[in-house]
Each structure stands twice: as C-alpha cells, then as structure tokens.
Amino acid sequence: MSPVFYILAVLTLGGALAAVLLKPLVHCALATTVAFAGLALLYLELDAQFAGFVQILVYIGAVAILLVFAILLTHGSEPPRKGAFNRTWIAGAVIAAAVFAVLGWAVVRSAAALPLQAAAPVVTVREIGFALMGRYVLPLEIAGLLFTVATIGAVIVAMHEKEGAK
Amino acid sequence: MNPLVAFLLVAAMLFAIGLAGALVRRNAILVLIGIELMLNAANLNLIAFWRYGPHPEALTGMLFAIFSIAVAAAEAAVGLGLVIAIHRHTGTTNLDQMNGMKG
Amino acid sequence: MAANLDQIFILLRDWLVSFLPALLRPAAGVVLGVVAIVCVFPALFALTTVFERKGLARIQNRLGPNRVGPFGLLQPMADGVKSLTKEDIVPSSANAGVHFLAPLVLVVAVFMGFAVLPMGRNMVLVDMDAGLLFFFAMSASSELAVFMAGWSSRNKYSLLGAMRAVAQMISYEVVLLLSSVSVVMIAGSLSLTKIVAAQNVYSGGLPHWYIFTPWGLASFVMYAIATTAETNRSPFDLPEGESELVAGYHTEYSGFKFALFFLGEYLAMFSISGLGVTLFLGGWSAPCSGLEWVPSWIWFFGKMMLSIFVFIWMRGTLPRLRQDQLMNFAWKFILPLTLLDLFVTALWRFMGEGWLRWVVSTAILVAAYVLLGRAEMRKKHYGPRSYRYAE
C-alpha cells in the first residue's frame, strides 16, 4: 500500500473519531467535514474521479453546510448542559466494537479469496453519462423523484407552524 | 497487504465509528452525523469492490455509490428539517428528553 | 511567429524543464504551471484593486488613489506593506484554531479552481475529464471557509454575516450549476477544454459561442447574476453590508489574514469570470475568424478583465438588495427560469438545424420571462415611496 493511502486513512478515521468524541457541536461538524474530504480523496485514490468530485460537491458543499446550519438554528453552539454522551454509552461503545470485530474478522478471514491486484480502470465521464441515461435510467428517475419529494418534505417540516394551529 | 483488504478494513472501522456515534451521543444532529458516516463507509466499500472487482467497466459499484450519495443528501435534508421542527416544538435536541408521543 | 507567440508560455515552460533530468520533467512542468498561476493571479488582483478604486471614483465623481506612484498605480504595494506590518489580532474569546484555518481554506479552495481553466490554447494545468465538476466542487468548499470565519470569531456581526453569506451562496449555487448544465448538454462534455473547442468554430467569420444562441444568452444572464451573488459583490453584497454588519464574516480579521480574505474574494471573482468566459464566451477563441493571429491568452485574459470591469461598474451603479428580496429572487424567479432554460436547451438539441428552433426557443424564453415577471410584480403594490425615521 502506498503511504498516500495510510495518510488518507488516518485523516478519514481521525476526522470521524473527532466527530464522534468532541464536545462542541460545531467542532463535530467540522471534523465530519474532514472525514468527508478524506473519503473523497480515498475515492480519488481508487481511481473513481467522478465519485470523488461528487462526494466533495455534495458532502462538503451541501451536507456539511446543512449540518452547521442545523446546529446554529437549534442553539447547538452553546455548550450542552448535561454530558455529551447518553446514559447507555458503554453499551453503545461495546456494540460498535463488536460490529467492528465481526466485520474485521470477516474481511481478514476472506482475504485469500479477494482479488489481489487489478489494472486501474479508465472511466470517462461520457461512459458514466451513457450508463446513467441507459442502463441506470430508472434509478436516476427515481432519485429525481426522491429529491423532489425530499425538498418539498424538508420545506414543509421545517416551515414555521401557523399560529393557533396545533 | 492486499489493497482491497486495507480499504475494506478502513470502511469497517469507519462504519463502527459511525455506529458508535449514532448510539452514544445525546444530540440528534450528532446521531445524524453518525448515520452519514455509516453511509459513507458503505460507499467506500462499494467503490473499493468496483475498483478491484472483475468488471469495473460495468460501472455498477461506482454508480451505486453515486446514487447512495444522492440519497444520503436527501436523507440529511429531511432529517435535519425534522430536528429543527422538533427543536422548535419542544425546545430541545437531546434525544433522552424526546420521550413524549403527544405534541 | 504568431503561432510561437500564441504558445510562448508553453515553449518557455518546456525550455525551462529541459534542463532537468527526464524523470523529473512532468512533475517540474506541473510545478511551473502552479507557480505561474500563484504569481499571475495575485498580481492581477493587485492591479484590479487599484483599477476598481479608480473606476468607482470616476463613477462617483472623485479622483481616487493618486498619491503612490504614477497615477496611484503603486497603491497596492502600499496596501500590501500595510497589511503585512499590521498587528494580527485574534479576539480573546475566538476559537483560535478555526479562526486561523478559515482564510487558508478559503484561499486554497479558490486557487484549486484555476487548475482546470483553459487560459489559452494548450494552456491548462490539468485537463480533467470532469473539469467542470471539479471547479464546482472546489467553489463549494469555499463556503465552509466563510462559515468557519464567521463562527470562530465569536462576534454576532461575523456570525450574521457568515449565515447570510452561506445562505446566499447555497441558493445561488443551484442557479449557477443549472445554468452551466445547459452548456454541458450541448457540448456533451464536462471537460472545459472540449467546451472551448466546441465553440472555437467559425461560420461566415462569426464564432459559435454559446452566448449567441437564445438558450445560451438566457443561461449567460442567469450565470452572471448567480456569479455576482456567489462572489458577494454588489448589489448582492449583503454579507458585507457595512451599514448593517460592520464587515460581515471578516469583521474580526486584521493584518495579513484580512488580506487573505480580500485576495480570496478577488480570486473567486477571477476564477468564476474565467469559467463564465470559458462556458459562454468561447474561452480563448477569437471573436471573429480574422483575428485568430492574436495570441489566445490575450483573448482569455481580455474577456476576463472585461467581465471584472462589468462587476465594478455594477458595484458603482446598483443599490444593495434586501435579504428577503435576494432569496425570493433566487428561488421564485431565477430558478424556474433556469429549469425552463434547460428544457429549451433540450428542445434546441433535438430540433435540428434551421430557423424554426431559433423562433421557438426565443418565443418560449421571452414569454416565460414576461409572464413570470408580471406574475411576480402583480403581488406587489408600489405606491409613492414613504420614509420612516427612528422615533
């Protein structure tokens, strides 16, 4: 493995860990952004250029901004009165560790069956476009419908409730 | 090390971190962040398998990941809208205090 | 000779690189390109500040800077020295780490955008297949830097300015992306060099620039409005409205960090006008077939500086909008028109050659503009203007 991979993996996992562990919510959101950026770079490392740029555009350009907006709109930038972790945090941590143990065990045990090396695939945006408009046109249309529904839904949910109506 | 195994281990680790975030934090927004991290871990898996799989020219894994990114963005928008609406209604984003079903 | 002049920077780079061993040459070529971009655009920024101040002064019937150097041309040097020697103040309650990172993230994100802009024939740093997507990904990352600056300063004006800026940038980014998509639909490529090549065709001495089509003109106008909002320029400079918010998200910045914000703002202006030139105005191609002997980079930079001049002109002419007007304009007027423009572009693509598609697409766009404008205006009741003073 190249050193670039290790740097990116540390960046991504470090950002994710900080996002989960830090106390101030805005710091968590910024740490999440670091994790997202690290993932985008990992996609580039995997020769998936298009997916990497889409990741930056969608996650850093939109989701991270949504997160910080939500934090500010819910007065989350003030320090929490109680602790950041809930009462059953030990159970949660144990479950997560168990899940990682199972996944890691499965990956390591099946390592022999996995393909070793593959030539880097060269994918042009043109091919992606044809695939989206040809073989994957139905998922694309459903995704478009989903976006319309999600936009309208988010606007209605977050809209001010009318006075008196309950 | 086998490169695919390395990527899969990173994805598994990221998934576990996201799961831990979703399980242990009090704040609803951080639970959403945890869910986003888990989704991202799944995307990393998809792209890694696409890259080292037998048929990268079919683009299936990468397009799956791109659709998943799109769906995750919609999910984040609706989820954060819900958090804001609940905060407006009850004045809290603490999940331990959101225990009433009646508005 | 003309061809050599056209490729002079490429030849210069190759000549410089040829001194190195063959192994290092590709990397050295890229490094030289980066160095050129990092030198040229800040120099252009320095020139633009003095021209902006001179131009605004002319519009407002003043003289403008005229003390430092001939015609005040050395003013940016004085400004630079001043900002470098000033004390760098970090508010005591500020979040020092984020406060320090914000201007760096902004400038880096903005500089990255230049990597894919074709600034002349063969003059592109990285000819990426998904160049346009890369550009927008980078410009989207600069929004987060604005938020970081506003939030970390722990100042209500900074935070309000940042919230305004981010809300505005997100809203107009939708318009920006959708208006560029129409070009992608016709050119059939996300690579900026291919988009320029598609426009670098002449018939009857006139170029095939996308602005000379009904959908292209409509997209260009909407793109121009969106870029003005995206770069926080007047009349959309609410995030920095000095009468309301002191200086918006960079209120608490001083010295060199403030200079970095200033630089970032102007570089964003350059890169986004460069992209507009590439998408709609033919990039580095000459405006008519007789003028092709002029080096291509002169055309690119000329067109870019012309659009910068229009930015300055608008700043001197138009009053600032209100926040609700800004948002309503984006979501209720521009966005529907952009979507319709995408439809018209598809129609143009499939109607084939001939005059019919000109008539149909122009008619649809003009009718939509007039009807939507009327419908928007009908709700507003404009009486005689009344003034209210604080009591």
XYZ file of C-alpha atoms in Angstrom:
660
model
C 0.000 0.000 0.000
C 1.211 3.472 -0.776
C 1.927 5.962 2.001
C -0.790 8.170 0.489
C -3.348 5.545 1.461
C -2.187 5.471 5.071
C -2.248 9.262 5.352
C -5.763 9.393 3.919
C -6.994 6.549 6.103
C -5.648 8.271 9.226
C -7.202 11.562 8.114
C -10.606 9.993 7.483
C -10.721 7.880 10.611
C -9.293 10.676 12.740
C -11.946 13.082 11.461
C -14.680 10.555 12.117
C -13.405 9.817 15.625
C -13.176 13.518 16.429
C -16.709 13.993 15.104
C -17.995 11.341 17.466
C -15.955 12.287 20.530
C -15.663 16.094 20.561
C -17.895 18.147 22.842
C -18.697 21.385 20.929
C -21.159 20.560 18.178
C -19.660 22.880 15.589
C -16.287 21.203 16.063
C -18.005 17.870 15.464
C -19.462 19.174 12.210
C -16.073 20.495 11.074
C -14.419 17.185 11.985
C -17.073 15.393 9.949
C -16.114 17.612 7.040
C -12.520 16.449 7.396
C -13.746 12.841 7.291
C -15.802 13.580 4.167
C -12.804 15.212 2.487
C -10.621 12.247 3.390
C -13.173 9.902 1.871
C -13.289 11.954 -1.320
C -9.508 11.657 -1.560
C -9.758 7.911 -0.928
C -12.167 7.692 -3.876
C -9.599 9.532 -5.991
C -7.007 7.039 -4.769
C -9.363 4.311 -6.019
C -9.439 5.939 -9.490
C -13.071 6.916 -9.058
C -12.571 10.546 -10.055
C -16.207 11.311 -10.728
C -17.393 9.846 -7.426
C -14.710 11.779 -5.554
C -15.766 15.129 -7.002
C -19.429 14.321 -6.420
C -18.533 13.491 -2.824
C -16.855 16.887 -2.359
C -19.685 18.764 -4.065
C -22.489 17.020 -2.182
C -20.955 16.376 1.215
C -18.718 19.396 1.770
C -20.760 21.794 -0.326
C -24.203 20.808 0.898
C -24.421 18.302 3.753
C -21.734 19.936 5.908
C -23.367 23.335 5.420
C -26.759 21.848 6.323
C -25.248 20.359 9.460
C -23.749 23.634 10.678
C -26.953 25.484 9.832
C -28.998 22.961 11.812
C -26.574 23.259 14.739
C -26.851 27.038 14.787
C -30.643 27.023 14.353
C -31.069 24.660 17.305
C -28.729 26.707 19.548
C -26.307 23.835 19.449
C -23.246 26.090 19.521
C -23.807 26.685 23.230
C -22.156 24.068 25.436
C -24.568 21.290 26.412
C -25.878 21.408 29.962
C -25.603 17.689 30.527
C -22.875 15.413 29.248
C -22.447 14.806 25.555
C -22.953 11.053 25.880
C -26.138 9.337 26.905
C -26.630 7.031 29.849
C -26.099 3.825 27.943
C -22.924 4.911 26.209
C -20.952 1.908 27.431
C -23.405 -0.450 25.762
C -23.239 1.573 22.561
C -19.457 1.519 22.501
C -19.406 -2.223 23.141
C -21.876 -2.861 20.327
C -19.826 -0.745 17.914
C -16.631 -2.536 18.915
C -18.339 -5.891 18.444
C -19.566 -4.870 14.999
C -16.065 -3.807 14.031
C -14.657 -7.063 15.380
C -17.100 -9.116 13.319
C -16.584 -7.077 10.140
C -12.810 -7.025 10.521
C -12.714 -10.763 11.226
C -14.834 -11.452 8.150
C -12.615 -9.270 5.941
C -9.356 -10.703 7.204
C -10.580 -14.306 7.035
C -11.762 -13.899 3.441
C -8.639 -12.006 2.363
C -7.334 -15.007 0.469
C -10.460 -15.171 -1.675
C -10.378 -11.485 -2.584
C -8.856 -10.311 -5.868
C -5.320 -9.101 -5.353
C -4.431 -6.524 -7.969
C -6.384 -5.070 -10.814
C -5.393 -2.705 -13.568
C -6.709 0.791 -12.889
C -9.950 1.159 -14.826
C -10.147 4.198 -17.069
C -13.629 5.629 -16.917
C -14.594 8.695 -18.874
C -17.429 10.942 -17.830
C -19.011 10.118 -21.166
C -19.344 6.443 -20.219
C -20.855 7.388 -16.879
C -23.337 9.616 -18.672
C -24.322 6.872 -21.086
C -24.667 4.380 -18.233
C -26.845 6.815 -16.286
C -29.063 7.529 -19.261
C -29.154 3.941 -20.492
C -28.885 1.032 -18.135
C -29.475 3.013 -14.948
C -32.142 5.395 -16.169
C -34.811 4.011 -13.850
C -32.779 4.570 -10.651
C -31.930 8.025 -11.970
C -35.588 8.920 -12.433
C -36.454 7.511 -9.024
C -33.644 9.548 -7.485
C -35.051 12.656 -9.183
C -38.493 11.911 -7.776
C -36.972 11.302 -4.363
C -35.250 14.679 -4.492
C -38.477 16.458 -5.343
C -40.287 14.726 -2.507
C -37.422 15.340 -0.073
C -37.194 19.035 -0.958
C -40.907 19.594 -0.502
C -40.944 17.476 2.637
C -37.996 19.266 4.216
C -39.502 22.669 3.464
C -42.893 21.706 4.922
C -41.402 20.077 8.024
C -39.079 22.965 8.780
C -41.616 25.674 7.920
C -42.992 27.745 10.786
C -46.118 26.281 12.310
C -49.099 28.534 11.838
C -50.248 30.464 14.883
C -53.005 28.642 16.767
C -52.981 25.578 14.555
C -51.971 22.512 16.527
C -1.098 -6.016 2.342
C -3.835 -6.725 -0.122
C -5.094 -3.246 -1.111
C -8.725 -4.302 -1.196
C -8.441 -5.680 2.342
C -6.923 -2.396 3.509
C -9.787 -0.375 2.048
C -12.368 -2.758 3.483
C -10.790 -2.510 6.919
C -10.887 1.296 6.752
C -14.546 1.104 5.737
C -15.341 -1.307 8.580
C -13.594 0.989 11.053
C -15.484 3.992 9.724
C -18.749 2.091 9.978
C -18.024 1.155 13.582
C -17.153 4.759 14.455
C -20.371 5.963 12.832
C -22.366 3.330 14.666
C -20.769 4.326 17.953
C -21.611 7.972 17.218
C -25.221 7.118 16.490
C -25.507 5.007 19.642
C -23.695 7.022 22.282
C -24.420 10.702 21.612
C -27.287 12.607 23.146
C -27.716 15.183 20.422
C -29.984 14.340 17.486
C -27.718 16.113 14.980
C -24.758 14.018 16.041
C -26.803 10.876 15.613
C -27.433 12.049 12.045
C -23.694 12.616 11.600
C -23.112 9.048 12.758
C -25.611 7.744 10.220
C -23.925 9.769 7.469
C -20.560 8.269 8.422
C -22.021 4.762 8.193
C -23.450 5.504 4.757
C -20.074 6.818 3.678
C -18.397 3.657 4.897
C -20.775 1.652 2.733
C -19.913 3.880 -0.251
C -16.222 3.299 0.313
C -16.900 -0.439 0.259
C -18.858 -0.169 -2.972
C -16.150 1.821 -4.711
C -13.363 -0.427 -3.438
C -15.158 -3.514 -4.725
C -15.813 -1.730 -8.028
C -12.124 -0.882 -8.365
C -10.779 -4.356 -7.603
C -13.753 -6.340 -8.846
C -13.831 -8.384 -12.051
C -15.935 -5.974 -14.149
C -15.034 -2.342 -13.459
C -16.163 -1.337 -16.950
C -19.778 -2.107 -15.976
C -19.587 0.846 -13.533
C -22.108 -0.797 -11.223
C -20.283 -0.160 -7.955
C -19.414 3.432 -8.680
C -22.891 4.341 -9.875
C -24.367 2.605 -6.829
C -22.136 4.803 -4.677
C -23.181 7.933 -6.583
C -26.864 7.105 -6.124
C -26.193 6.396 -2.489
C -24.514 9.808 -2.098
C -27.582 11.415 -3.661
C -29.979 9.556 -1.393
C -27.856 10.373 1.652
C -28.041 14.076 0.787
C -31.839 13.893 0.615
C -31.874 11.969 3.888
C -29.719 14.602 5.573
C -32.006 17.399 4.383
C -35.158 15.712 5.666
C -33.525 14.531 8.890
C -32.171 17.963 9.770
C -35.540 19.501 8.871
C -37.145 17.125 11.370
C -34.573 18.008 14.029
C -35.251 21.711 13.532
C -39.025 21.166 13.681
C -38.721 19.117 16.894
C -36.441 21.733 18.398
C -38.990 24.403 17.626
C -41.739 22.324 19.190
C -40.061 21.021 22.324
C -37.050 23.298 22.687
C -34.505 20.504 22.813
C -32.363 18.370 20.544
C -31.495 15.995 23.338
C -32.754 12.567 22.422
C -33.119 11.492 26.063
C -35.729 14.207 26.533
C -37.708 13.443 23.400
C -39.812 10.777 25.008
C -43.347 12.054 24.571
C -45.507 10.944 21.674
C -48.134 13.632 22.137
C -47.326 17.073 20.727
C 5.810 33.836 -35.409
C 2.189 34.301 -34.369
C 1.963 30.622 -33.510
C 5.087 30.927 -31.383
C 3.693 33.955 -29.595
C 0.483 32.061 -29.004
C 2.359 29.186 -27.350
C 5.048 31.341 -25.730
C 4.318 30.209 -22.179
C 4.207 26.549 -23.173
C 7.528 26.917 -25.017
C 9.034 28.760 -22.074
C 7.952 26.001 -19.730
C 9.326 23.270 -21.986
C 12.613 25.151 -22.317
C 12.970 25.543 -18.555
C 12.030 21.928 -17.922
C 14.518 20.647 -20.500
C 17.367 21.487 -18.090
C 16.156 18.816 -15.689
C 16.620 15.049 -15.917
C 13.852 13.299 -17.837
C 12.483 11.660 -14.733
C 11.585 14.969 -13.090
C 10.208 16.705 -16.172
C 6.441 16.034 -15.856
C 6.401 16.995 -12.184
C 8.526 20.082 -12.846
C 6.147 21.148 -15.625
C 3.186 20.973 -13.276
C 5.075 22.841 -10.559
C 5.959 25.595 -13.028
C 2.295 25.861 -14.022
C 1.251 26.149 -10.385
C 3.917 28.791 -9.747
C 2.688 30.754 -12.756
C -0.913 30.670 -11.541
C 0.090 31.573 -7.995
C 2.085 34.556 -9.299
C -0.099 35.858 -12.102
C -3.472 35.986 -10.399
C -2.399 37.778 -7.208
C -0.572 40.296 -9.422
C -3.782 40.739 -11.376
C -5.575 41.123 -8.047
C -3.252 43.949 -7.062
C -3.877 45.690 -10.370
C -7.620 45.155 -10.121
C -7.880 46.743 -6.675
C -6.355 49.962 -7.927
C -8.479 49.924 -11.080
C -11.575 49.248 -9.033
C -10.874 52.174 -6.755
C -10.102 54.418 -9.714
C -13.199 53.267 -11.586
C -15.520 53.683 -8.619
C -14.027 57.114 -8.024
C -14.742 58.060 -11.632
C -18.348 56.867 -11.283
C -18.715 58.877 -8.080
C -17.015 61.949 -9.500
C -13.879 61.694 -7.379
C -10.226 61.200 -8.213
C -9.432 58.018 -6.348
C -5.939 56.938 -5.267
C -3.378 59.195 -6.947
C -0.545 59.670 -4.412
C 1.550 56.491 -4.514
C 3.476 56.165 -7.736
C 2.333 57.418 -11.143
C -1.487 57.739 -11.199
C -1.597 55.853 -7.895
C -0.551 52.647 -9.601
C 1.718 51.625 -6.722
C -1.147 51.870 -4.230
C -1.448 48.047 -3.919
C 2.218 47.892 -2.825
C 1.478 50.353 -0.036
C -1.646 48.407 0.912
C 0.277 45.151 0.938
C 3.055 46.507 3.129
C 0.475 47.974 5.464
C -1.477 44.735 5.838
C 1.722 42.737 6.362
C 3.060 45.001 9.102
C -0.205 45.407 10.971
C -0.796 43.557 14.193
C -2.610 40.262 13.757
C -5.395 40.452 16.324
C -7.215 37.315 17.435
C -10.187 38.063 19.723
C -9.653 36.540 23.157
C -12.883 34.548 23.068
C -12.368 33.419 19.476
C -11.705 29.841 18.577
C -8.073 30.352 17.640
C -7.559 27.220 15.541
C -10.593 27.619 13.341
C -10.022 31.366 13.194
C -6.548 30.699 11.786
C -7.645 27.984 9.357
C -10.572 29.802 7.754
C -8.649 32.219 5.456
C -6.231 29.434 4.472
C -9.047 27.063 3.490
C -10.703 29.832 1.514
C -7.613 30.791 -0.472
C -6.593 27.182 -1.135
C -10.080 26.209 -2.312
C -10.242 29.219 -4.599
C -6.789 28.595 -6.057
C -7.690 24.980 -6.850
C -10.387 26.160 -9.237
C -7.794 27.687 -11.565
C -6.268 24.279 -12.197
C -8.876 23.311 -14.778
C -9.423 26.672 -16.509
C -8.032 26.712 -20.056
C -6.316 30.110 -20.236
C -5.145 29.745 -23.798
C -4.532 27.151 -26.447
C -2.924 24.183 -24.579
C -2.638 26.394 -21.522
C -4.448 24.342 -18.936
C -2.795 22.958 -15.840
C -4.797 19.726 -15.590
C -7.016 18.736 -18.489
C -9.520 16.828 -16.431
C -12.343 14.859 -17.913
C -14.675 16.129 -15.204
C -13.190 19.631 -15.075
C -16.435 21.496 -14.585
C -17.432 19.206 -11.723
C -14.028 19.748 -10.109
C -14.416 23.504 -10.385
C -17.815 23.484 -8.719
C -16.637 21.081 -6.034
C -13.836 23.494 -5.170
C -16.050 26.559 -5.190
C -18.491 24.721 -2.936
C -15.727 24.061 -0.414
C -15.042 27.767 -0.045
C -18.483 28.212 1.529
C -17.407 26.262 4.550
C -14.413 28.579 4.989
C -16.777 31.543 5.151
C -18.797 29.809 7.827
C -15.661 28.915 9.777
C -14.529 32.546 9.709
C -17.869 33.857 10.899
C -18.430 31.282 13.599
C -14.926 31.214 15.054
C -14.815 34.985 15.566
C -17.461 34.831 18.343
C -18.967 38.076 17.177
C -22.614 38.488 16.319
C -21.887 40.563 13.249
C -19.461 37.963 11.963
C -21.914 35.150 12.585
C -24.814 37.018 10.961
C -22.634 37.887 8.001
C -21.494 34.307 7.629
C -25.046 32.957 7.852
C -26.168 35.448 5.228
C -23.224 34.645 3.006
C -23.678 30.892 3.226
C -27.447 31.044 2.685
C -26.936 33.289 -0.315
C -24.131 31.204 -1.778
C -26.104 27.959 -1.405
C -29.178 29.471 -3.048
C -27.334 30.931 -5.982
C -25.099 27.912 -6.383
C -28.162 25.984 -7.550
C -28.718 28.570 -10.254
C -25.018 28.619 -11.137
C -24.878 24.848 -11.605
C -28.117 24.601 -13.538
C -27.220 27.408 -15.908
C -23.903 25.685 -16.670
C -25.656 22.371 -17.253
C -27.272 23.742 -20.414
C -23.788 24.261 -21.890
C -22.823 20.739 -20.878
C -25.944 19.417 -22.600
C -24.982 20.987 -25.904
C -21.208 20.478 -25.737
C -21.641 16.915 -24.474
C -18.645 17.125 -22.192
C -17.644 18.236 -18.703
C -14.099 18.925 -19.854
C -13.537 22.660 -20.162
C -11.033 22.287 -22.992
C -13.610 20.384 -25.019
C -16.244 23.006 -24.298
C -13.898 25.693 -25.641
C -13.025 23.554 -28.656
C -16.729 23.158 -29.441
C -17.093 26.951 -29.508
C -13.902 27.604 -31.454
C -15.640 27.094 -34.806
C -16.460 29.873 -37.223
C -19.140 30.185 -39.853
C -19.180 33.309 -42.010
C -16.472 34.865 -39.833
C -18.656 34.666 -36.730
C -17.823 32.307 -33.864
C -20.134 29.638 -32.498
C -20.082 30.997 -28.964
C -22.913 29.751 -26.848
C -23.914 33.269 -25.886
C -25.113 33.783 -29.473
C -27.985 31.335 -29.053
C -31.293 32.040 -27.273
C -30.726 29.470 -24.540
C -27.079 30.492 -24.221
C -27.922 34.146 -23.756
C -30.540 33.278 -21.134
C -28.093 30.961 -19.340
C -25.369 33.579 -19.508
C -27.553 36.260 -17.941
C -28.574 33.916 -15.137
C -24.983 32.747 -14.732
C -23.827 36.345 -14.447
C -26.432 37.120 -11.780
C -25.512 33.964 -9.880
C -21.789 34.735 -10.010
C -22.398 38.218 -8.645
C -24.242 36.679 -5.724
C -21.734 33.857 -5.336
C -18.790 36.238 -5.018
C -20.731 38.541 -2.649
C -20.400 41.507 -4.953
C -22.713 44.481 -5.031
C -25.766 44.506 -5.480
C -25.704 41.200 -3.602
C -23.104 42.204 -1.013
C -25.427 41.785 1.966
C -22.949 39.566 3.822
C -20.643 42.557 3.984
C -23.259 45.290 4.207
C -21.207 47.781 6.158
C -24.231 49.778 7.296
C -25.675 46.685 8.972
C -22.891 44.265 9.751
C -19.629 46.269 10.004
C -17.767 43.969 7.576
C -19.627 40.685 7.773
C -17.739 37.476 8.343
C -14.286 39.066 8.295
C -15.054 41.754 10.869
C -12.646 40.230 13.400
C -9.791 39.718 10.964
C -6.881 42.072 10.670
C -3.489 42.298 9.060
C -2.422 39.504 6.809
C -5.454 37.296 7.424
C -7.733 40.076 6.299
C -5.574 40.488 3.200
C -6.040 36.766 2.537
C -9.833 37.158 2.672
C -9.598 40.121 0.336
C -7.381 38.094 -2.003
C -9.746 35.120 -1.824
C -12.709 37.262 -2.761
C -10.982 38.692 -5.822
C -9.524 35.346 -6.864
C -13.008 33.842 -6.668
C -14.146 36.667 -8.924
C -11.366 35.916 -11.418
C -11.926 32.182 -11.470
C -15.666 32.383 -11.785
C -15.494 35.007 -14.532
C -12.911 32.828 -16.213
C -15.355 29.955 -16.076
C -18.120 32.148 -17.481
C -15.832 33.192 -20.317
C -15.000 29.545 -20.957
C -18.587 28.370 -20.928
C -20.365 31.108 -22.822
C -17.882 33.493 -24.424
C -15.704 30.980 -26.250
C -12.833 30.871 -23.763
C -9.603 31.719 -25.540
C -11.092 31.768 -29.046
C -11.046 34.977 -31.056
C -14.293 36.916 -31.582
C -14.075 36.662 -35.365
C -12.120 34.465 -37.738
C -9.897 37.344 -38.966
C -8.433 37.933 -35.523
C -7.095 34.476 -34.861
C -3.481 35.649 -35.129
C -3.776 37.413 -31.784
C -2.450 35.064 -29.067
C -5.184 33.060 -27.412
C -4.208 34.004 -23.865
C -4.747 37.676 -24.703
C -8.339 36.873 -25.599
C -8.907 34.875 -22.428
C -7.476 37.488 -20.089
C -9.098 40.303 -22.061
C -12.530 38.758 -21.769
C -11.965 38.007 -18.116
C -10.911 41.559 -17.312
C -13.895 42.858 -19.273
C -16.234 40.892 -17.046
C -14.346 42.152 -13.981
C -14.966 45.667 -15.298
C -18.683 44.887 -15.517
C -18.575 43.732 -11.874
C -17.015 47.076 -10.889
C -19.490 49.003 -12.994
C -22.432 47.245 -11.345
C -20.959 47.952 -7.938
C -20.846 51.632 -8.725
C -24.349 51.713 -10.152
C -26.778 49.452 -8.331
C -28.101 49.742 -4.769
C -27.981 46.798 -2.389
C -30.899 44.357 -2.177
C -32.706 43.309 0.982
C -32.290 39.764 2.289
C -35.865 38.654 1.515
C -35.689 40.192 -1.963
C -32.454 38.323 -2.571
C -33.896 34.954 -1.564
C -37.209 35.436 -3.357
C -35.366 36.456 -6.491
C -33.273 33.304 -6.403
C -35.935 30.749 -5.608
C -39.067 32.201 -7.178
C -37.769 33.893 -10.296
C -34.338 32.737 -11.424
C -34.662 29.063 -10.518
C -37.896 28.420 -12.513
C -36.380 30.262 -15.463
C -33.217 28.142 -15.271
C -35.244 24.949 -15.272
C -37.219 26.177 -18.261
C -33.967 27.093 -19.936
C -32.789 23.503 -19.530
C -35.970 22.369 -21.270
C -35.399 24.865 -24.077
C -31.816 23.652 -24.435
C -33.018 20.073 -24.826
C -35.519 21.267 -27.414
C -32.728 23.096 -29.266
C -30.618 19.971 -29.215
C -33.308 17.793 -30.781
C -34.996 20.204 -33.220
C -32.121 20.004 -35.657
C -30.669 22.793 -37.776
C -32.846 25.542 -39.163
C -34.526 28.788 -38.250
C -37.509 27.135 -36.553
C -35.582 26.291 -33.387
C -34.427 29.892 -33.065
C -38.018 31.150 -33.206
C -39.434 28.503 -30.875
C -36.780 28.748 -28.174
C -36.724 32.555 -28.227
C -40.513 32.662 -28.008
C -40.648 30.256 -25.053
C -37.941 32.096 -23.117
C -39.309 35.592 -23.722
C -42.870 34.504 -22.928
C -41.761 32.828 -19.700
C -39.734 35.878 -18.666
C -42.600 38.271 -19.316
C -45.292 36.100 -17.710
C -43.255 35.237 -14.629
C -42.153 38.829 -14.214
C -45.729 40.078 -14.473
C -46.974 37.464 -12.020
C -44.275 38.416 -9.525
C -44.938 42.121 -9.883
C -48.715 41.848 -9.583
C -48.461 40.834 -5.949
C -46.509 43.939 -5.080
C -48.289 47.243 -4.648
C -45.965 50.090 -5.293
C -47.333 53.366 -4.007
C -45.435 56.592 -3.565
C -42.277 55.923 -1.567
C -42.653 56.725 2.088
C -39.870 57.355 4.557
C -39.904 56.400 8.203
C -37.424 57.763 10.650
C -36.458 56.412 14.005
C -38.594 57.991 16.662
